[in-house]
Amino acid sequence: MTVIGIIAEYNPFHNGHLYQIKQVRAQFSDATIIVAMSGNFLERGEPACVDKWTRAKQALSASVDLIVELPLVFCVQPADRFALGAIKILKELGVQKLFFGAEHATYNFDLMAKKTLDVHGDFAKYNESFAAAYQRAVREKLGYSVDQPNDLLGLAYAKANRKLGSPFQLMPIQRVVAGHHDLFLKEKKHIASASAIRKQLEMQSKKEIKKYVPVVTYATLANERIISWKNFWPLLQYQIKTSSLKKIGQLYDVSEGLEYRVKQQMERLPENAKFDDWIKAVKSKRYTYTRLSRLAVIILIQVTPEEVKQVDEHPYIRLLGFSGKGRLHLNKIKKNCSYPIITKVDKNNKEGLMRVDYRAGTVYSLINGMTQDLRQVPLRFE
Amino acid sequence: MTVIGIIAEYNPFHNGHLYQIKQVRAQFSDATIIVAMSGNFLERGEPACVDKWTRAKQALSASVDLIVELPLVFCVQPADRFALGAIKILKELGVQKLFFGAEHATYNFDLMAKKTLDVHGDFAKYNESFAAAYQRAVREKLGYSVDQPNDLLGLAYAKANRKLGSPFQLMPIQRVVAGHHDLFLKEKKHIASASAIRKQLEMQSKKEIKKYVPVVTYATLANERIISWKNFWPLLQYQIKTSSLKKIGQLYDVSEGLEYRVKQQMERLPENAKFDDWIKAVKSKRYTYTRLSRLAVIILIQVTPEEVKQVDEHPYIRLLGFSGKGRLHLNKIKKNCSYPIITKVDKNNKEGLMRVDYRAGTVYSLINGMTQDLRQVPLRFE
């Protein structure tokens, strides 16, 4: 039986994601589909619009068999490190084929990866200088440009796959209709980008999204508070304003005196400033919008270099939910899995292995009012 | 010319406070009246209902000549230490007579102070065991009970006065009508307790308070967001949930493993718990409601023992406002004043001398949206 892996954010789960899963099922009708999903804070340095449980439910309802949470420490990273973390986890879960959306599904990603293995970069904000430098380096190696976000992410997956000994067959899927950054819902189509859907949700136009998402997504979103940086902004301000420079300087990824910019610009902002105003004030050629947004998550959750190192050295697999088929697959692989499989956050792992994710969950729950880890068990769709 | 001192919170300034000032003016018509007022966080461990500028304006409108802010470090203390800090400051400002409200204005506070100078205590929650022990010790020394909050505070002032070489003549004023803790507005009277007024304000019944406060108080309160612990509760939760035990343990007044109780009880509370639920969960015979509320302010503002020591050793006088007479008085005393008189928070003192107050101001302004220190100059009522 084929084991398929997908790396996703599902922010939220929409018809484009459903289309991807249907394509998998069309080719491999009896496949076990495993998703490694970001938790409550995402790769581009932003909170998820609804929590991980709601998004896991949306995905399981669309016939995903097993869904696990990527540790936050893997998520607040540039594409290459994010991809490596996600692929490590999917490899331990016995995945054979990795499906991913791409603007150019005809690319030979494995070959591209081979040629660019020593080029490192940040995919998310490719109009910035660091990202531009990365793309130029890639172009020099390949002889053509790779400049679309999903292509770049696919390349990061392909490189991570190579680094781990190529456990997966790469299965790019042609993306349809909506570009990753498209802001407006396309009328008369049933696929829109997650950004466009979130934009409607933030404007409280929940009804507008009905035709772009599966029924379960619509039903769950209708009941949920839609969350963005706006909600965490008072907490971030509070943290930066009450933290000493020394304390900020000790957090992960704060180097080269960045703590001074972070704090000074916060103090200079007017009282009614927004998250974006702060990022724009701190931003420079060196520090892109995306990098600073990730830094904001690191500051918000108070992630230290030691904690990142610990998860890098001792990854774990946090189960969010499974189908009957997913459960059978788990039983089959668990004795050969090198990483602990966590079904429940308890007294020990909340202060040990899982401490960053646990902390992130408590912060997220301050806004959405729902416990994220304690008293939560994996969702069963059997 | 007589120089009169008053120690106050003015939370908010009401007719009872006005009555006190009128009594002073009746006895000393040309007196210079100086008020040492708590800033944005108060002695019982709670945020002020409106900010220090609004309250200073209310007091200046009622013919106070000079109003200064007590450092936060003096405010988050039991009565004896609070009184000592306030009286040190009033002494440097050349005060000769200290007026204060008392339930028993006929007491000889100076004599009582002499007899109880070595008894230390916490006045604010006198029904708790520690406070009860204090009152028993006082009763043993005096032969009668002192158990009313303003009498107890008056005793603390009298003791501090003695400790500083008795610079002041003590002038107790009989309190009228409203008890300190009276919760309900007395109909057909024009004096109500500050607690009763705040209760109405929190219930959004602003009109109800009209007859209990001067016109300026009413006008300013009508435009302001009324603030309580409810507003700071998300920030406090966030701070405690993201802080390590070690970090909490390094703050001022956290001893005997109190950090464990503080954090454990926070984590055990349901998602919809309120500030009071947390205090009640942490509370014990040893740790009273008031002490824990003060601790909550210490945690919220991240006050360290070194910072408390620094202000104790190097007090300063922060000007909030003055009348013409107040300005003349300032000019007269400033060359003999041993403490720096601060009219403006700038780059140096916001990270030095004034750092705790500055931080408290930035936290308060997160809720009320008004800058508290930078770009603020003393109010002039000339």
Coordinates of C-alpha atoms in Angstrom, one line a residue, chain A residues 6-8 10-24 62 64 99-102 150 173-180 185 189-195 197 209-214 217:
Chain A
I6 CA 2.0 16.2 2.2
I7 CA 3.5 19.2 4.0
A8 CA 0.8 21.8 4.7
Y10 CA -4.1 24.5 5.8
N11 CA -4.7 28.1 6.9
P12 CA -7.5 27.3 6.3
F13 CA -8.2 24.0 4.5
H14 CA -9.8 25.0 1.2
N15 CA -10.9 23.6 -2.2
G16 CA -7.4 23.8 -3.6
H17 CA -6.2 21.5 -0.8
L18 CA -9.2 19.2 -1.4
Y19 CA -8.3 19.1 -5.1
Q20 CA -4.7 18.1 -4.3
I21 CA -6.0 15.2 -2.1
K22 CA -8.5 14.1 -4.8
Q23 CA -5.6 14.0 -7.3
V24 CA -3.7 11.8 -4.9
A62 CA -11.3 15.5 3.5
V64 CA -6.5 12.6 5.2
F99 CA 3.1 15.3 -3.1
F100 CA 3.3 19.1 -3.3
G101 CA 1.8 21.9 -5.4
A102 CA 4.0 23.7 -7.8
N150 CA 5.5 27.0 -4.5
I173 CA 1.1 18.7 -8.7
Q174 CA 0.2 21.5 -11.0
R175 CA -1.4 24.4 -9.0
V176 CA -4.6 25.6 -10.5
V177 CA -6.3 29.0 -10.7
A178 CA -5.2 30.8 -7.6
G179 CA -1.7 32.0 -7.1
H180 CA -0.3 31.7 -3.7
L185 CA -11.5 35.7 -4.7
K189 CA -14.4 29.5 -9.8
H190 CA -14.3 27.3 -6.7
I191 CA -10.6 27.7 -5.9
A192 CA -9.1 30.7 -4.2
S193 CA -5.8 31.1 -2.4
A194 CA -5.7 30.8 1.4
S195 CA -4.6 34.5 1.6
I197 CA -9.9 33.4 2.0
I209 CA -15.9 32.1 1.3
K210 CA -18.6 29.4 1.2
K211 CA -17.9 28.3 -2.3
Y212 CA -14.2 28.2 -1.9
V213 CA -14.0 25.7 1.0
P214 CA -15.4 22.3 1.8
T217 CA -14.2 24.1 6.8

